[in-house]
CSV table of C-alpha atoms in Angstrom, one decimal:
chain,number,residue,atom,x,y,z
A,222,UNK,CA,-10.6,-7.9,-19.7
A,223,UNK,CA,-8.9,-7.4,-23.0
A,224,UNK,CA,-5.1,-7.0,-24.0
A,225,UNK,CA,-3.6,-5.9,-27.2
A,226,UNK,CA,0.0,-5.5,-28.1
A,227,UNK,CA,1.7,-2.6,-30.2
A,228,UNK,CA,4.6,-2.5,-31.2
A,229,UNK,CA,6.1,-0.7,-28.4
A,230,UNK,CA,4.0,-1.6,-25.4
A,231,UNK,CA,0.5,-3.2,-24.2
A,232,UNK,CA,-2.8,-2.6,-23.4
A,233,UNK,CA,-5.0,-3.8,-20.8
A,234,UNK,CA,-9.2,-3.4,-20.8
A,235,UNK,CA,-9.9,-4.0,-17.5
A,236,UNK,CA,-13.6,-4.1,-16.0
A,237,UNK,CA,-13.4,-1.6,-13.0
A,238,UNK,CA,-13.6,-4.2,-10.3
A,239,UNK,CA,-12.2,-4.2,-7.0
A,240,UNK,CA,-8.8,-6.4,-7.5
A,241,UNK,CA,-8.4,-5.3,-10.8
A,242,UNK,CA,-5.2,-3.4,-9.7
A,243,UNK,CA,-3.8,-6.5,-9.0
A,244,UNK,CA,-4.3,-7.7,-12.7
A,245,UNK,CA,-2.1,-4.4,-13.9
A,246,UNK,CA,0.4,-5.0,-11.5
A,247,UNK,CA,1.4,-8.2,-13.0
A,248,UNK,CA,1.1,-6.8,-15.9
A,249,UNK,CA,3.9,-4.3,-14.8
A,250,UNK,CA,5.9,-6.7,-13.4
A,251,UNK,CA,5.9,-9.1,-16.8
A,252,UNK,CA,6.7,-5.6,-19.0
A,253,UNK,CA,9.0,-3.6,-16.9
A,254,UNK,CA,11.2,-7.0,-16.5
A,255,UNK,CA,11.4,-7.6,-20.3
A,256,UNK,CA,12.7,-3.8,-20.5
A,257,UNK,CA,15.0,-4.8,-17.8
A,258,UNK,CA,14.3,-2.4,-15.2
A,259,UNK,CA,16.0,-3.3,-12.2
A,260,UNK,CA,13.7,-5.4,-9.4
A,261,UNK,CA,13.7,-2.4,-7.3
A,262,UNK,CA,12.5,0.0,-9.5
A,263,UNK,CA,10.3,-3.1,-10.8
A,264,UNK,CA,8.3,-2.8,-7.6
A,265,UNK,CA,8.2,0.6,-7.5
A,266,UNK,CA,6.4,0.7,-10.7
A,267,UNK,CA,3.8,-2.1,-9.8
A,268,UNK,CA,2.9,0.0,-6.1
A,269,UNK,CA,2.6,3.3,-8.8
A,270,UNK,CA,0.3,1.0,-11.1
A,271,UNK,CA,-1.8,-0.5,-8.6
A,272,UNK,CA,-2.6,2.6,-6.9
A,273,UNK,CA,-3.3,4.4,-10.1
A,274,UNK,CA,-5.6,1.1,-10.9
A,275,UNK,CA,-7.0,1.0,-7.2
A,276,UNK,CA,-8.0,4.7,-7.5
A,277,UNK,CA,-9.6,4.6,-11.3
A,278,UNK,CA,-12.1,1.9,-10.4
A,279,UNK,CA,-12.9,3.6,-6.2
A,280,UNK,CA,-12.8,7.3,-7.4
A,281,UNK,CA,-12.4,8.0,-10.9
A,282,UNK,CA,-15.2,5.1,-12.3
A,283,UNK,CA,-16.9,5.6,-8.9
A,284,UNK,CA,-17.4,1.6,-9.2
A,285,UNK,CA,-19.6,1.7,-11.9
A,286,UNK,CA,-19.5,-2.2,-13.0
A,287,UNK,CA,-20.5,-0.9,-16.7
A,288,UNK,CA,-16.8,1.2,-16.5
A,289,UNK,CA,-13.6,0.2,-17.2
A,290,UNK,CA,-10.4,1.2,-16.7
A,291,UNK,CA,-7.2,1.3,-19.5
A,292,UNK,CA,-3.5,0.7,-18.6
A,293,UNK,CA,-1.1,0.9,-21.2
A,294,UNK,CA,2.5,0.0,-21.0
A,295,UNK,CA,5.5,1.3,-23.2
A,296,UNK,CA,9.1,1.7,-23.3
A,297,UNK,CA,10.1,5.5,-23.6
A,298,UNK,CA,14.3,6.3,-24.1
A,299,UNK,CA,14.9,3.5,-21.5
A,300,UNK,CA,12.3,4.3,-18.6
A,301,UNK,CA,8.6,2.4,-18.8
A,302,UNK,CA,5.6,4.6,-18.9
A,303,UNK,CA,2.5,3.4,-17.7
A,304,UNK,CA,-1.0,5.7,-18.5
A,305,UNK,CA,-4.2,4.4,-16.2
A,306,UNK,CA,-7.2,5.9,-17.6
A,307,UNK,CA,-10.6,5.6,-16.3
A,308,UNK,CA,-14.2,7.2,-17.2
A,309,UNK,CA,-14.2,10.3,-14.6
A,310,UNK,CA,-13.2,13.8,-14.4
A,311,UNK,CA,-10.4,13.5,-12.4
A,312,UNK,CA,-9.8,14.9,-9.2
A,313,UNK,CA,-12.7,17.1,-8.2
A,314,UNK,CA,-11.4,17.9,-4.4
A,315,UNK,CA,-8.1,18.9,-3.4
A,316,UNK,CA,-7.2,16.0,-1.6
A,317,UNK,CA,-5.2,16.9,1.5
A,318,UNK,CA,-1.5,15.9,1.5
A,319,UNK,CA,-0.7,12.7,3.6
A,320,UNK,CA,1.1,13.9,6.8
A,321,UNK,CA,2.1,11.3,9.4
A,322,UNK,CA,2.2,14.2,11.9
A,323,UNK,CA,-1.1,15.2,11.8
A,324,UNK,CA,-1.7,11.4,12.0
A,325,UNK,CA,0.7,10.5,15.0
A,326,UNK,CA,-1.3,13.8,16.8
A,327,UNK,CA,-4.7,12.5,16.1
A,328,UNK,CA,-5.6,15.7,13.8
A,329,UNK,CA,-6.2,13.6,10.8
A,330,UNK,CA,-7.2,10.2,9.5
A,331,UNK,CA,-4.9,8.1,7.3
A,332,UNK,CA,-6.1,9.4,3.8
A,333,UNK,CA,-4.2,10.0,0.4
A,334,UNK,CA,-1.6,7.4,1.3
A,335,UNK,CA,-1.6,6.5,-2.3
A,336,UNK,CA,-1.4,9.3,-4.1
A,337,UNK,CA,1.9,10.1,-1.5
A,338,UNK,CA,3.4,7.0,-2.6
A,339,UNK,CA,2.3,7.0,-6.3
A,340,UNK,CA,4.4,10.6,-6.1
A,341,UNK,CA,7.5,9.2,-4.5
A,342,UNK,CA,7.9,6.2,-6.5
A,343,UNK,CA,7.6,7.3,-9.9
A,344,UNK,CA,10.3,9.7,-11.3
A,345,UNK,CA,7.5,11.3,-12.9
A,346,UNK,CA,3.8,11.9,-12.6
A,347,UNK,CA,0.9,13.6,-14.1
A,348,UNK,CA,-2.7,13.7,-14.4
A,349,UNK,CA,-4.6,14.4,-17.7
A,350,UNK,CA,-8.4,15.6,-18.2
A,351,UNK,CA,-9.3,13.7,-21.7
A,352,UNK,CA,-11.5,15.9,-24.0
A,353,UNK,CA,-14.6,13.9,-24.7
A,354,UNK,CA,-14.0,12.7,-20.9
A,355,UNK,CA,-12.6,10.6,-19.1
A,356,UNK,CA,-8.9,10.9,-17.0
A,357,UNK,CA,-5.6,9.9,-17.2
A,358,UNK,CA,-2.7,9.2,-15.1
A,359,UNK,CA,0.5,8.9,-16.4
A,360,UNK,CA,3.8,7.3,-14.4
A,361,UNK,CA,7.0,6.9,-15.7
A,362,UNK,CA,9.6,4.5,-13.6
A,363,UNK,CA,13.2,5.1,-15.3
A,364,UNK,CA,15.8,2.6,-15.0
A,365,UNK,CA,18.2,3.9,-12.9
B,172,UNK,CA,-13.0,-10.7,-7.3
B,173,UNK,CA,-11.7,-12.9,-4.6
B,174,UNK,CA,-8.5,-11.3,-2.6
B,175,UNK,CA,-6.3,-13.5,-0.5
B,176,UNK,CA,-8.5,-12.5,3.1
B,177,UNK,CA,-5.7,-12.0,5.9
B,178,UNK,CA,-5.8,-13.8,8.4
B,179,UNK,CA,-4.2,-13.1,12.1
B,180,UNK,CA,-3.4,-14.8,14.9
B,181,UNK,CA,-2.5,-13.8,18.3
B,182,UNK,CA,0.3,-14.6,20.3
B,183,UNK,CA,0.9,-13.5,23.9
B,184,UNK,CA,4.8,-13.8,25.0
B,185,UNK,CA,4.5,-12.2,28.6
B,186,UNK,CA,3.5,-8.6,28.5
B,187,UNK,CA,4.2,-8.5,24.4
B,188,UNK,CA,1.8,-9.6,21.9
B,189,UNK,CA,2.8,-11.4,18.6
B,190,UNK,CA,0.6,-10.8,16.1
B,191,UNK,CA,1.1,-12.8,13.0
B,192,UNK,CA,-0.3,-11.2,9.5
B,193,UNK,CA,-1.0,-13.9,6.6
B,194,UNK,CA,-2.3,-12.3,4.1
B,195,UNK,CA,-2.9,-9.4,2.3
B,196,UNK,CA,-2.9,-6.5,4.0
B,197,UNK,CA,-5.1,-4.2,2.3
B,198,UNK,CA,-8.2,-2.1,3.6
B,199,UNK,CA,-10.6,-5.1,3.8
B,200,UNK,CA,-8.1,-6.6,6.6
B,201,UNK,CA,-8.6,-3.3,9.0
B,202,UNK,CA,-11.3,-4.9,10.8
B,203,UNK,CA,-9.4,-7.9,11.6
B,204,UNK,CA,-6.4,-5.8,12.2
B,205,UNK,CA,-8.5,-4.1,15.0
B,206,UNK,CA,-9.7,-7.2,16.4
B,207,UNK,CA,-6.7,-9.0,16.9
B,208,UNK,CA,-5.1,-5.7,18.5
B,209,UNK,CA,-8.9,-5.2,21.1
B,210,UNK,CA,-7.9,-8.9,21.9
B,211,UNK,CA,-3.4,-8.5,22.6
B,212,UNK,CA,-4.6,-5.0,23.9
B,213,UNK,CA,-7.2,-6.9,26.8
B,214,UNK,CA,-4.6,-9.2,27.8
B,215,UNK,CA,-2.6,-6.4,29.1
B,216,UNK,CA,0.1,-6.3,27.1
B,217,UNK,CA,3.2,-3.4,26.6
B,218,UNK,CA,4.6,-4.3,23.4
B,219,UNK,CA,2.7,-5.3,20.0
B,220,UNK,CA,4.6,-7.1,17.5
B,221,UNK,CA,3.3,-7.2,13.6
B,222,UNK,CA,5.0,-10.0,12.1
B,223,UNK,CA,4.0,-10.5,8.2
B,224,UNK,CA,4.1,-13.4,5.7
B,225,UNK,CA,7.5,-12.3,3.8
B,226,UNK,CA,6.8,-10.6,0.7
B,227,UNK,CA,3.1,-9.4,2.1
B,228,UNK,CA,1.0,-7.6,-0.5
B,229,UNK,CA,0.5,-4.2,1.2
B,230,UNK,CA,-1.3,-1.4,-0.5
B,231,UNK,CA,-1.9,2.4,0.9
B,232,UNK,CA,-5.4,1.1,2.3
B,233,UNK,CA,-3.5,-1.8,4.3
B,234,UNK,CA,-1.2,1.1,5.6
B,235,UNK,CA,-3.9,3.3,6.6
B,236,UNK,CA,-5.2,0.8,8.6
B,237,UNK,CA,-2.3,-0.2,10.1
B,238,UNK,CA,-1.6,3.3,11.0
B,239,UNK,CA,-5.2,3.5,12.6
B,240,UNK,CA,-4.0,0.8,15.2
B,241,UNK,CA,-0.3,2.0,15.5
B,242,UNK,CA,-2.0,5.5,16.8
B,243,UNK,CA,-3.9,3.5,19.1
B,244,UNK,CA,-0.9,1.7,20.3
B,245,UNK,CA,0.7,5.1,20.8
B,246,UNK,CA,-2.1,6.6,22.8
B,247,UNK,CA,-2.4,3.9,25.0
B,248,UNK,CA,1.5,4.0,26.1
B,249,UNK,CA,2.4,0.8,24.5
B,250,UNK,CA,5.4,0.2,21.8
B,251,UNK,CA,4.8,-1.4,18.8
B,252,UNK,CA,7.2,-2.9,16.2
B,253,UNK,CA,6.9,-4.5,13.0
B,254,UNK,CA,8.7,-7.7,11.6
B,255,UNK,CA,9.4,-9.9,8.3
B,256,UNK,CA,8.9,-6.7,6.3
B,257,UNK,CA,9.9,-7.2,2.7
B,258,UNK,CA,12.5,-4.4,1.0
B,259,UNK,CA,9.7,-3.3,-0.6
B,260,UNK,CA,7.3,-2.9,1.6
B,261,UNK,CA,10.2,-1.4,3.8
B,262,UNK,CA,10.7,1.4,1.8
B,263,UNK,CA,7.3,2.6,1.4
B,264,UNK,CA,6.6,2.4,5.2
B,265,UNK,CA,9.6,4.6,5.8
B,266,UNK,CA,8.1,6.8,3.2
B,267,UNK,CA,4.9,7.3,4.9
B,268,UNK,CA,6.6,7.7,8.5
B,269,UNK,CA,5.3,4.5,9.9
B,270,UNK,CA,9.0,4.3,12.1
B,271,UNK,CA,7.6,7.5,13.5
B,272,UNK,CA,5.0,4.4,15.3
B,273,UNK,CA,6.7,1.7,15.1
B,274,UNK,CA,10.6,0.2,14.8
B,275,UNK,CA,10.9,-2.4,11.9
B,276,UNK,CA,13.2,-5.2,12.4
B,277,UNK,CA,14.2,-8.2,9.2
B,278,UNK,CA,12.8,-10.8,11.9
B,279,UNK,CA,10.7,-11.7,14.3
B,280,UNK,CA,13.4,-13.0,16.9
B,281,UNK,CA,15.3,-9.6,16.4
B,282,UNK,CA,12.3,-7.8,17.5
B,283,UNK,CA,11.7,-9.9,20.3
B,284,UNK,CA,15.4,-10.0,21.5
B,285,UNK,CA,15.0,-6.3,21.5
B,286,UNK,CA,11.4,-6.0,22.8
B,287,UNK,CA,13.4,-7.6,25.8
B,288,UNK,CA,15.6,-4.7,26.2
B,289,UNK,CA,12.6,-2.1,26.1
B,290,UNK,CA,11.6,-3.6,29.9
């Protein structure tokens, strides 16, 4: 694990290892409180991260051990932006939308609970296809 | 990389069962999870109570599993209710519906006082 500092923002090397999420996390916590976010939308951002993370290393880096996975943190006209990029192709599958419905009724297994969340809890999110590979999801929190 | 393991234990108050997270409740815990429910679930129990560590590390995996046992809670005519759940945490289990299985209270005596009212 490595971590650099620009002048607007941070980056974090991670090796794509289960429980790295948690690493980025704090890492959100730490850098959305020195932009004073407020602790709600503090936590908001650390879920969004930690998902992001969760996912790069499971499905994205497919758990190599030889991957790893970025996250970057800057301010951006008030709101934090966080990019988690790991060495896949993105999303090759639609992955069916979380419905608790189809879960209460038995239809359908809990599945794509993060990316739900990671969608409600960021104002915005997006998902970028990197030429020369690789993929990249980007989550901005905004203060209020 | 080492994760704090959860670790549950299993209270039976009458016909409810206490079941007390510590931990994190993350994917790794859903065969725990399961356990401690086969075990409340044997002693015959109506209600199932999920009381958490406050400010509980939950991720999506934790609430997929929890929502595995919820459905199974549901299915088997029981009632279910959650306790000591941080704002946080709160707001993303509303998100996802899980009040659609289960009724979250700030503590553990609430519940209870109200599991009481459900007989």
């Amino acid at each position: 694990m490595t971590a650099t500092s620009a002048a607007d923002g941070v980056e974090l090397v991670l090796s794509s290892r289960e429980g790295m999420e948690r690493v980025a996390m704090a890492c959100a916590a730490a850098f959305a409180k020195l932009a004073g976010l407020p602790a709600a939308r503090i936590e908001d951002l650390k879920t969004a991260v930690a998902e992001s993370a969760s996912n790069a290393v499971a499905h994205g880096n497919r758990d190599r051990q030889n991957a790893r996975v970025r996250v970057s943190f800057r301010l951006r006209y008030g709101a934090v932006e966080a990019a988690v990029t790991d060495e896949g192709d993105g999303i090759d599958r639609e992955v069916p939308e979380f419905d608790i419905e189809q879960i209460v009724e038995g239809k359908q297994a809990p599945g794509g609970i993060g990316l739900f969340l990671m969608r409600r809890l960021a104002d915005i999110l997006s998902f970028e296809r990197l030429e020369g590979g690789g993929h990249t999801v980007r989550i901005i929190v905004k203060g209020c | 990389m080492p994760q704090d393991k959860i670790e549950i234990s299993v209270e039976i108050l009458e016909k409810t069962a206490v079941l007390y997270l510590r931990g994190d409740l993350t994917f790794a815990a859903e065969p725990r999870l399961t356990e401690a429910y086969a075990r409340a679930h044997g002693e015959g129990v109506r209600c199932v109570l999920f009381s958490f560590k406050e400010n509980a590390y939950i991720d999506s995996g934790g609430i997929a599993a929890l929502l595995q046992v919820l459905v199974k809670v549901r299915e088997r005519g029981q009632k279910a209710a959650l306790a000591n759940v941080s704002a946080h945490n709160r707001k993303m289990l509303n998100m996802v519906g899980v009040t659609r299985l289960a009724d979250i209270y700030d503590t553990p005596e609430r519940a209870l006082a109200d599991i009481d009212n459900w007989k």
